Tab-separated table of C-alpha atoms in Angstrom:
chain	number	residue	atom	x	y	z
A	1	MET	CA	12.969	16.596	36.280
A	2	SER	CA	14.661	19.434	34.435
A	3	LYS	CA	13.209	22.915	34.197
A	4	ARG	CA	10.668	23.456	31.442
A	5	VAL	CA	12.267	25.114	28.453
A	6	ALA	CA	9.285	25.519	26.180
A	7	GLY	CA	5.557	26.098	26.442
A	8	PRO	CA	3.071	23.269	27.090
A	9	GLU	CA	2.109	23.002	23.402
A	10	ILE	CA	5.689	22.152	22.443
A	11	GLU	CA	6.131	19.787	25.387
A	12	LYS	CA	2.924	18.016	24.348
A	13	LEU	CA	4.229	17.619	20.799
A	14	ILE	CA	7.527	16.203	22.103
A	15	GLN	CA	5.717	13.823	24.431
A	16	LEU	CA	3.534	12.450	21.616
A	17	LEU	CA	6.439	12.118	19.189
A	18	SER	CA	8.392	10.179	21.809
A	19	LYS	CA	5.717	7.465	21.650
A	20	LEU	CA	6.538	6.671	18.027
A	21	PRO	CA	8.564	3.515	17.469
A	22	GLY	CA	12.136	4.512	16.642
A	23	LEU	CA	12.018	7.797	18.576
A	24	GLY	CA	13.081	8.095	22.207
A	25	PRO	CA	12.633	11.136	24.459
A	26	ARG	CA	15.805	12.758	23.152
A	27	SER	CA	15.234	12.163	19.450
A	28	ALA	CA	11.601	13.218	19.885
A	29	ARG	CA	12.873	16.557	21.181
A	30	ARG	CA	15.147	16.875	18.159
A	31	ALA	CA	12.301	15.906	15.836
A	32	ALA	CA	9.990	18.478	17.449
A	33	LEU	CA	12.587	21.195	17.049
A	34	HIS	CA	13.094	20.198	13.414
A	35	LEU	CA	9.330	20.457	12.878
A	36	ILE	CA	9.165	23.833	14.581
A	37	LYS	CA	12.026	25.212	12.522
A	38	LYS	CA	10.335	24.072	9.340
A	39	ARG	CA	6.909	25.178	10.398
A	40	ASP	CA	5.500	25.911	6.960
A	41	GLN	CA	7.223	23.133	5.031
A	42	LEU	CA	6.806	20.357	7.598
A	43	LEU	CA	4.857	21.057	10.786
A	44	ALA	CA	1.763	22.476	9.106
A	45	PRO	CA	1.603	19.728	6.424
A	46	LEU	CA	2.146	17.065	9.092
A	47	ALA	CA	-0.671	18.453	11.221
A	48	ALA	CA	-2.943	18.425	8.177
A	49	ALA	CA	-1.865	14.949	7.031
A	50	ALA	CA	-2.321	13.505	10.516
A	51	ALA	CA	-5.788	15.045	10.824
A	52	ASP	CA	-6.662	13.837	7.334
A	53	ALA	CA	-5.468	10.281	7.956
A	54	CYS	CA	-7.150	10.274	11.359
A	55	GLU	CA	-10.456	11.157	9.810
A	56	LYS	CA	-10.302	8.825	6.824
A	57	VAL	CA	-8.496	5.678	7.947
A	58	VAL	CA	-10.639	2.568	7.977
A	59	ILE	CA	-9.730	-1.036	8.655
A	60	CYS	CA	-10.773	-3.012	5.579
A	61	PRO	CA	-13.700	-5.256	6.597
A	62	VAL	CA	-12.595	-7.868	4.053
A	63	CYS	CA	-8.888	-8.356	4.764
A	64	GLY	CA	-8.021	-6.183	7.804
A	65	ASN	CA	-5.612	-3.829	6.002
A	66	ALA	CA	-5.585	-0.155	7.048
A	67	ASP	CA	-6.519	2.231	4.280
A	68	THR	CA	-8.607	5.276	3.486
A	69	VAL	CA	-10.937	3.459	1.120
A	70	ASP	CA	-13.349	0.641	1.899
A	71	PRO	CA	-12.648	-2.030	0.737
A	72	CYS	CA	-8.916	-1.305	0.702
A	73	THR	CA	-6.672	-0.575	-2.281
A	74	VAL	CA	-5.385	-4.155	-2.320
A	75	CYS	CA	-8.820	-5.785	-2.162
A	76	ARG	CA	-10.212	-3.610	-4.962
A	77	ASP	CA	-7.206	-4.055	-7.276
A	78	PRO	CA	-8.628	-5.928	-10.325
A	79	ARG	CA	-5.226	-7.238	-11.475
A	80	ARG	CA	-4.725	-9.501	-8.469
A	81	ASP	CA	-5.226	-13.253	-8.286
A	82	ARG	CA	-8.353	-13.452	-6.145
A	83	HIS	CA	-8.053	-17.192	-5.693
A	84	ILE	CA	-5.054	-17.003	-3.361
A	85	LEU	CA	-5.180	-15.623	0.189
A	86	LEU	CA	-1.961	-14.714	1.980
A	87	VAL	CA	-2.541	-14.901	5.744
A	88	VAL	CA	-0.330	-12.537	7.781
A	89	GLU	CA	-0.094	-11.621	11.459
A	90	ASP	CA	-0.076	-7.878	11.124
A	91	ILE	CA	-0.740	-5.043	8.688
A	92	SER	CA	2.992	-4.321	8.739
A	93	ASP	CA	3.621	-7.803	7.278
A	94	LEU	CA	1.127	-7.080	4.506
A	95	TRP	CA	2.925	-3.806	3.754
A	96	ALA	CA	6.323	-5.540	3.821
A	97	LEU	CA	5.183	-8.215	1.342
A	98	GLU	CA	3.671	-5.555	-0.905
A	99	ARG	CA	6.817	-3.446	-0.707
A	100	ALA	CA	8.809	-6.485	-1.806
A	101	GLY	CA	6.311	-7.103	-4.610
A	102	ALA	CA	6.486	-10.704	-3.403
A	103	ALA	CA	2.903	-11.636	-4.141
A	104	ASN	CA	0.056	-10.534	-6.360
A	105	CYS	CA	-2.865	-11.966	-4.474
A	106	LEU	CA	-5.267	-10.978	-1.695
A	107	TYR	CA	-4.528	-10.915	2.023
A	108	HIS	CA	-6.052	-11.744	5.354
A	109	VAL	CA	-4.668	-9.996	8.447
A	110	LEU	CA	-4.988	-12.066	11.637
A	111	GLY	CA	-4.211	-9.195	13.988
A	112	GLY	CA	-1.750	-11.217	16.076
A	113	THR	CA	-0.923	-14.791	17.008
A	114	LEU	CA	-2.367	-17.307	19.413
A	115	SER	CA	-0.726	-16.803	22.782
A	116	PRO	CA	-2.407	-18.561	25.710
A	117	LEU	CA	0.035	-16.963	28.159
A	118	ASP	CA	-1.147	-13.506	27.090
A	119	GLY	CA	-4.765	-14.676	27.018
A	120	ILE	CA	-5.024	-14.432	23.233
A	121	GLY	CA	-7.230	-17.196	21.874
A	122	PRO	CA	-8.692	-17.920	18.412
A	123	GLU	CA	-11.671	-15.644	19.049
A	124	ASP	CA	-9.317	-12.675	19.494
A	125	LEU	CA	-7.901	-13.112	15.986
A	126	ASN	CA	-9.545	-12.842	12.566
A	127	ILE	CA	-9.599	-16.622	12.114
A	128	ARG	CA	-13.383	-17.078	12.017
A	129	SER	CA	-13.603	-14.484	9.225
A	130	LEU	CA	-10.829	-16.287	7.326
A	131	VAL	CA	-12.681	-19.589	7.444
A	132	ASP	CA	-15.914	-17.834	6.429
A	133	ARG	CA	-14.105	-16.173	3.542
A	134	VAL	CA	-12.774	-19.523	2.354
A	135	ILE	CA	-16.131	-21.324	2.711
A	136	SER	CA	-18.360	-18.635	1.240
A	137	GLY	CA	-16.172	-17.681	-1.736
A	138	THR	CA	-17.608	-18.819	-5.063
A	139	GLY	CA	-16.976	-18.009	-8.732
A	140	ASP	CA	-14.519	-15.151	-9.087
A	141	SER	CA	-13.921	-14.974	-5.353
A	142	GLU	CA	-13.456	-18.713	-4.883
A	143	VAL	CA	-10.404	-19.309	-2.670
A	144	ARG	CA	-8.189	-22.084	-4.035
A	145	GLU	CA	-5.093	-21.621	-1.898
A	146	VAL	CA	-4.341	-20.152	1.533
A	147	ILE	CA	-0.667	-19.296	2.075
A	148	ILE	CA	0.030	-18.986	5.796
A	149	ALA	CA	2.743	-16.331	6.014
A	150	VAL	CA	3.105	-15.901	9.764
A	151	ASN	CA	6.389	-15.243	11.536
A	152	ALA	CA	8.675	-18.236	12.088
A	153	THR	CA	8.241	-17.968	15.865
A	154	VAL	CA	6.712	-20.517	18.216
A	155	GLU	CA	3.486	-18.486	18.468
A	156	GLY	CA	3.413	-17.983	14.717
A	157	GLN	CA	3.813	-21.675	13.986
A	158	THR	CA	1.217	-22.642	16.591
A	159	THR	CA	-1.199	-20.242	14.940
A	160	ALA	CA	-0.350	-21.656	11.519
A	161	HIS	CA	-1.147	-25.192	12.653
A	162	TYR	CA	-4.409	-24.067	14.234
A	163	ILE	CA	-5.465	-22.369	10.997
A	164	ALA	CA	-4.481	-25.389	8.925
A	165	ASP	CA	-6.669	-27.523	11.198
A	166	GLN	CA	-9.610	-25.163	10.815
A	167	LEU	CA	-9.292	-25.292	7.029
A	168	ALA	CA	-8.813	-29.063	6.903
A	169	GLY	CA	-12.488	-29.708	6.126
A	170	THR	CA	-12.529	-27.363	3.136
A	171	ASN	CA	-11.291	-28.089	-0.380
A	172	VAL	CA	-8.667	-25.373	-0.260
A	173	LYS	CA	-4.910	-25.957	-0.580
A	174	VAL	CA	-3.054	-24.732	2.524
A	175	SER	CA	0.635	-23.874	2.153
A	176	ARG	CA	3.264	-22.022	4.133
A	177	LEU	CA	6.407	-20.015	3.451
A	178	ALA	CA	9.630	-21.877	2.693
A	179	HIS	CA	12.296	-22.086	5.384
A	180	GLY	CA	15.875	-21.675	4.230
A	181	VAL	CA	18.917	-19.473	3.907
A	182	PRO	CA	17.983	-15.769	3.579
A	183	VAL	CA	19.084	-14.301	0.253
A	184	GLY	CA	22.442	-12.633	0.902
A	185	GLY	CA	22.866	-14.562	4.154
A	186	GLU	CA	26.057	-16.303	5.245
A	187	LEU	CA	25.815	-19.895	6.455
A	188	ASP	CA	28.278	-19.240	9.258
A	189	TYR	CA	25.845	-16.857	10.947
A	190	LEU	CA	22.717	-18.994	10.646
A	191	ASP	CA	21.215	-21.131	13.383
A	192	GLU	CA	20.999	-24.925	13.257
A	193	GLY	CA	17.242	-24.968	12.650
A	194	THR	CA	17.523	-22.800	9.542
A	195	LEU	CA	20.470	-24.801	8.185
A	196	SER	CA	18.703	-28.128	8.744
A	197	ALA	CA	15.562	-26.774	7.055
A	198	ALA	CA	17.609	-25.513	4.110
A	199	ILE	CA	19.177	-28.957	3.654
A	200	ARG	CA	15.836	-30.761	3.981
A	201	SER	CA	14.157	-28.476	1.444
A	202	ARG	CA	17.084	-28.440	-0.981
A	203	SER	CA	16.257	-28.060	-4.659
A	204	VAL	CA	17.856	-29.468	-7.791
A	205	PHE	CA	20.385	-27.129	-9.453
B	1	MET	CA	8.599	1.408	-7.293
B	2	SER	CA	6.439	-1.053	-5.395
B	3	LYS	CA	2.687	-1.097	-5.742
B	4	ARG	CA	0.760	1.299	-3.564
B	5	VAL	CA	-0.604	-0.459	-0.510
B	6	ALA	CA	-2.526	2.351	1.132
B	7	GLY	CA	-4.461	5.438	0.151
B	8	PRO	CA	-2.806	8.787	-0.608
B	9	GLU	CA	-3.563	10.204	2.851
B	10	ILE	CA	-1.538	7.439	4.515
B	11	GLU	CA	1.277	7.714	1.958
B	12	LYS	CA	1.420	11.468	2.611
B	13	LEU	CA	1.682	10.858	6.357
B	14	ILE	CA	4.495	8.337	5.810
B	15	GLN	CA	6.321	10.711	3.478
B	16	LEU	CA	6.203	13.573	6.004
B	17	LEU	CA	7.240	11.378	8.929
B	18	SER	CA	10.230	10.147	6.899
B	19	LYS	CA	11.561	13.723	6.892
B	20	LEU	CA	11.976	13.722	10.670
B	21	PRO	CA	15.539	13.298	11.927
B	22	GLY	CA	15.913	9.752	13.222
B	23	LEU	CA	13.257	8.247	10.953
B	24	GLY	CA	14.029	6.754	7.550
B	25	PRO	CA	11.507	5.606	4.930
B	26	ARG	CA	11.094	2.224	6.594
B	27	SER	CA	10.773	3.417	10.174
B	28	ALA	CA	8.418	6.187	8.995
B	29	ARG	CA	6.160	3.484	7.598
B	30	ARG	CA	6.271	1.652	10.924
B	31	ALA	CA	5.596	4.894	12.803
B	32	ALA	CA	2.628	5.698	10.539
B	33	LEU	CA	1.171	2.247	11.102
B	34	HIS	CA	1.640	2.643	14.844
B	35	LEU	CA	-0.210	5.980	14.692
B	36	ILE	CA	-3.027	4.494	12.622
B	37	LYS	CA	-3.467	1.574	14.987
B	38	LYS	CA	-3.658	3.956	17.931
B	39	ARG	CA	-5.852	6.450	16.180
B	40	ASP	CA	-7.663	7.787	19.223
B	41	GLN	CA	-4.785	7.620	21.712
B	42	LEU	CA	-2.018	8.867	19.428
B	43	LEU	CA	-2.880	9.974	15.891
B	44	ALA	CA	-5.693	12.347	16.854
B	45	PRO	CA	-3.736	13.952	19.746
B	46	LEU	CA	-0.666	14.284	17.523
B	47	ALA	CA	-2.671	15.996	14.796
B	48	ALA	CA	-4.096	18.390	17.381
B	49	ALA	CA	-0.741	19.016	19.071
B	50	ALA	CA	0.991	19.657	15.751
B	51	ALA	CA	-1.729	22.092	14.680
B	52	ASP	CA	-1.606	23.764	18.087
B	53	ALA	CA	2.175	24.119	18.078
B	54	CYS	CA	2.109	25.267	14.466
B	55	GLU	CA	-0.269	28.044	15.331
B	56	LYS	CA	1.364	29.208	18.550
B	57	VAL	CA	5.106	28.773	18.131
B	58	VAL	CA	7.056	32.006	18.128
B	59	ILE	CA	10.775	32.646	18.051
B	60	CYS	CA	11.598	34.718	21.142
B	61	PRO	CA	12.633	38.196	19.938
B	62	VAL	CA	14.961	38.547	22.929
B	63	CYS	CA	17.002	35.333	22.903
B	64	GLY	CA	15.930	33.377	19.804
B	65	ASN	CA	14.462	30.383	21.674
B	66	ALA	CA	11.363	28.711	20.203
B	67	ASP	CA	8.341	28.842	22.455
B	68	THR	CA	4.635	29.517	22.528
B	69	VAL	CA	4.926	32.612	24.691
B	70	ASP	CA	6.642	35.880	23.872
B	71	PRO	CA	9.123	36.498	25.441
B	72	CYS	CA	9.959	32.824	26.000
B	73	THR	CA	9.633	30.788	29.201
B	74	VAL	CA	13.362	31.123	29.899
B	75	CYS	CA	13.482	34.899	29.379
B	76	ARG	CA	10.457	35.503	31.624
B	77	ASP	CA	11.654	33.200	34.426
B	78	PRO	CA	12.233	35.570	37.391
B	79	ARG	CA	14.549	33.142	39.232
B	80	ARG	CA	17.343	33.369	36.660
B	81	ASP	CA	20.535	35.347	36.871
B	82	ARG	CA	19.850	38.075	34.287
B	83	HIS	CA	23.419	39.325	34.352
B	84	ILE	CA	24.866	36.289	32.551
B	85	LEU	CA	24.214	35.483	28.883
B	86	LEU	CA	24.990	32.017	27.564
B	87	VAL	CA	25.597	32.248	23.797
B	88	VAL	CA	24.707	29.061	21.859
B	89	GLU	CA	24.630	28.115	18.188
B	90	ASP	CA	21.216	26.562	18.053
B	91	ILE	CA	17.963	26.210	19.979
B	92	SER	CA	18.825	22.523	20.460
B	93	ASP	CA	21.934	23.579	22.423
B	94	LEU	CA	19.801	25.801	24.641
B	95	TRP	CA	17.440	22.881	25.258
B	96	ALA	CA	20.375	20.528	25.965
B	97	LEU	CA	21.871	22.928	28.540
B	98	GLU	CA	18.477	23.399	30.160
B	99	ARG	CA	17.859	19.647	30.217
B	100	ALA	CA	21.181	19.227	32.005
B	101	GLY	CA	20.259	22.005	34.414
B	102	ALA	CA	23.779	23.253	33.705
B	103	ALA	CA	23.053	26.956	33.957
B	104	ASN	CA	20.530	29.268	35.530
B	105	CYS	CA	21.001	32.334	33.371
B	106	LEU	CA	19.654	33.801	30.139
B	107	TYR	CA	20.552	32.731	26.619
B	108	HIS	CA	21.271	34.137	23.209
B	109	VAL	CA	20.813	31.847	20.195
B	110	LEU	CA	23.117	32.695	17.271
B	111	GLY	CA	21.256	30.568	14.741
B	112	GLY	CA	24.435	28.985	13.332
B	113	THR	CA	28.157	29.637	13.012
B	114	LEU	CA	30.285	31.767	10.734
B	115	SER	CA	31.070	29.739	7.649
B	116	PRO	CA	32.521	31.705	4.722
B	117	LEU	CA	32.479	28.583	2.520
B	118	ASP	CA	28.708	28.325	2.956
B	119	GLY	CA	28.312	32.077	2.577
B	120	ILE	CA	27.308	32.578	6.214
B	121	GLY	CA	28.675	35.887	7.533
B	122	PRO	CA	28.132	37.826	10.779
B	123	GLU	CA	25.018	39.517	9.374
B	124	ASP	CA	23.352	36.088	8.945
B	125	LEU	CA	23.680	35.345	12.672
B	126	ASN	CA	22.168	37.027	15.718
B	127	ILE	CA	25.467	38.710	16.609
B	128	ARG	CA	24.357	42.328	16.132
B	129	SER	CA	21.444	41.730	18.515
B	130	LEU	CA	23.813	40.149	21.042
B	131	VAL	CA	26.090	43.204	21.034
B	132	ASP	CA	23.030	45.487	21.288
B	133	ARG	CA	21.741	43.441	24.195
B	134	VAL	CA	25.072	43.732	26.002
B	135	ILE	CA	25.428	47.482	25.328
B	136	SER	CA	21.847	48.518	26.079
B	137	GLY	CA	21.355	46.439	29.237
B	138	THR	CA	21.199	48.544	32.388
B	139	GLY	CA	20.080	47.995	35.971
B	140	ASP	CA	18.398	44.599	36.375
B	141	SER	CA	19.155	43.639	32.797
B	142	GLU	CA	22.804	44.729	32.888
B	143	VAL	CA	24.939	42.021	31.271
B	144	ARG	CA	28.070	41.301	33.294
B	145	GLU	CA	29.263	38.105	31.679
B	146	VAL	CA	28.864	36.480	28.267
B	147	ILE	CA	29.642	32.749	28.238
B	148	ILE	CA	30.304	31.617	24.677
B	149	ALA	CA	29.042	28.031	24.573
B	150	VAL	CA	29.448	27.164	20.902
B	151	ASN	CA	30.492	23.753	19.611
B	152	ALA	CA	34.192	22.894	19.805
B	153	THR	CA	34.448	22.808	16.006
B	154	VAL	CA	36.562	25.031	13.760
B	155	GLU	CA	33.505	27.077	12.741
B	156	GLY	CA	32.354	27.277	16.338
B	157	GLN	CA	35.698	28.535	17.579
B	158	THR	CA	36.000	31.039	14.720
B	159	THR	CA	32.580	32.363	15.656
B	160	ALA	CA	33.586	32.505	19.322
B	161	HIS	CA	36.654	34.616	18.502
B	162	TYR	CA	34.617	36.940	16.302
B	163	ILE	CA	32.083	37.486	19.072
B	164	ALA	CA	34.836	38.053	21.640
B	165	ASP	CA	36.296	40.716	19.309
B	166	GLN	CA	32.922	42.412	18.932
B	167	LEU	CA	32.495	42.528	22.707
B	168	ALA	CA	36.061	43.701	23.357
B	169	GLY	CA	35.035	47.366	23.617
B	170	THR	CA	32.383	46.712	26.251
B	171	ASN	CA	32.899	46.240	29.959
B	172	VAL	CA	31.525	42.727	29.965
B	173	LYS	CA	33.474	39.608	30.947
B	174	VAL	CA	33.668	37.132	28.074
B	175	SER	CA	34.284	33.476	28.919
B	176	ARG	CA	34.014	30.142	27.190
B	177	LEU	CA	33.342	26.527	28.124
B	178	ALA	CA	36.179	24.465	29.587
B	179	HIS	CA	37.913	21.901	27.431
B	180	GLY	CA	38.786	18.589	29.060
B	181	VAL	CA	37.937	14.966	29.626
B	182	PRO	CA	34.172	14.302	29.346
B	183	VAL	CA	32.711	13.003	32.611
B	184	GLY	CA	32.671	9.211	32.322
B	185	GLY	CA	35.152	9.323	29.449
B	186	GLU	CA	38.161	7.049	29.092
B	187	LEU	CA	41.525	8.638	28.316
B	188	ASP	CA	42.415	5.877	25.877
B	189	TYR	CA	39.590	6.907	23.556
B	190	LEU	CA	40.222	10.662	23.589
B	191	ASP	CA	42.014	12.633	20.894
B	192	GLU	CA	45.329	14.419	21.440
B	193	GLY	CA	43.753	17.892	21.428
B	194	THR	CA	41.392	17.032	24.264
B	195	LEU	CA	44.113	15.346	26.312
B	196	SER	CA	46.497	18.275	25.869
B	197	ALA	CA	43.757	20.725	26.855
B	198	ALA	CA	42.904	18.633	29.913
B	199	ILE	CA	46.552	18.698	31.022
B	200	ARG	CA	46.904	22.444	30.382
B	201	SER	CA	43.720	23.275	32.295
B	202	ARG	CA	44.436	20.838	35.158
B	203	SER	CA	43.134	21.777	38.580
B	204	VAL	CA	44.480	21.229	42.089
B	205	PHE	CA	43.082	18.127	43.841
């Protein structure tokens, strides 16, 4: 333990910053110093923005997205196709898909994947609410397709199959993301599973 | 420009976090989401700590360190050797030396290096105050040695020579950091300048 250089308020700031993903103890110290040096341009606005977000953030009761309006910006967007639900593991996946502009539909955030080893069962995820949303939707909010966009991991795929089973009794079309060669990817660096999937799902030129 | 996923408060938080060193736009988004998910454990304390630091941070009028007490924790530490001043470019250097426990003396932060190309002259740095501190110190606060611990860059060394010149008329001993092989370093990866310096400054086994 080195000697304390700065007062407890600064040490507290460093300690909290070091808990952010992407910042370790050393870069948190650098970030704190950067904030302190730019007190008026950065530290004060950050304090205000953090307090503001803290006060206003709500988890959307419809889809599970984090936003400051209820329902969230995505759910209330009138230009979206409300008949398609994209099921994702985490809010970060929703944000990634939106950033890519990959879809123009509604979402449903599961909040994780099934993982018996970690004690995470169906009741710990937003699966019940997904099924309810599919069953109860009528007219404009009728769900016609559920795209399961979970990660291509063992847990993700297990979860996908479980959800597909739960939706089997409904009239809804259940689909999943295509497997294949990532755009810009080189075959030489890809694993056998991806290559086999890309061959199986080949398309006509 | 992708569609907005979250409300303006969240976007503002992401935008400010992306200005921290070590965080880009993408990792700032991940950091913001992490904060939002841990609202009570992380976002609220961070908002409070940032506001607290913002309100209390002062630049020490004696040495130039950033702290929440005036004079700073280092300057008011009674166990330090008050006869030695370690001159550094930046507060981050002071913090790095303290983290290493490398010295147990007082500091003087220059706030940069001489850089005529960038229009930074002696009057833009805390050099005048350093000379004053050396001249005016008597009794317990008499300065006996000034260790110039600036970066081993061209600007750093130019600044070091300028400071040494300014202190030439005083009775104080002026020293600088040793050049040599970094501890744990491999000779094969070191530049010629470092190797030559390490040979020149060799010590008896």
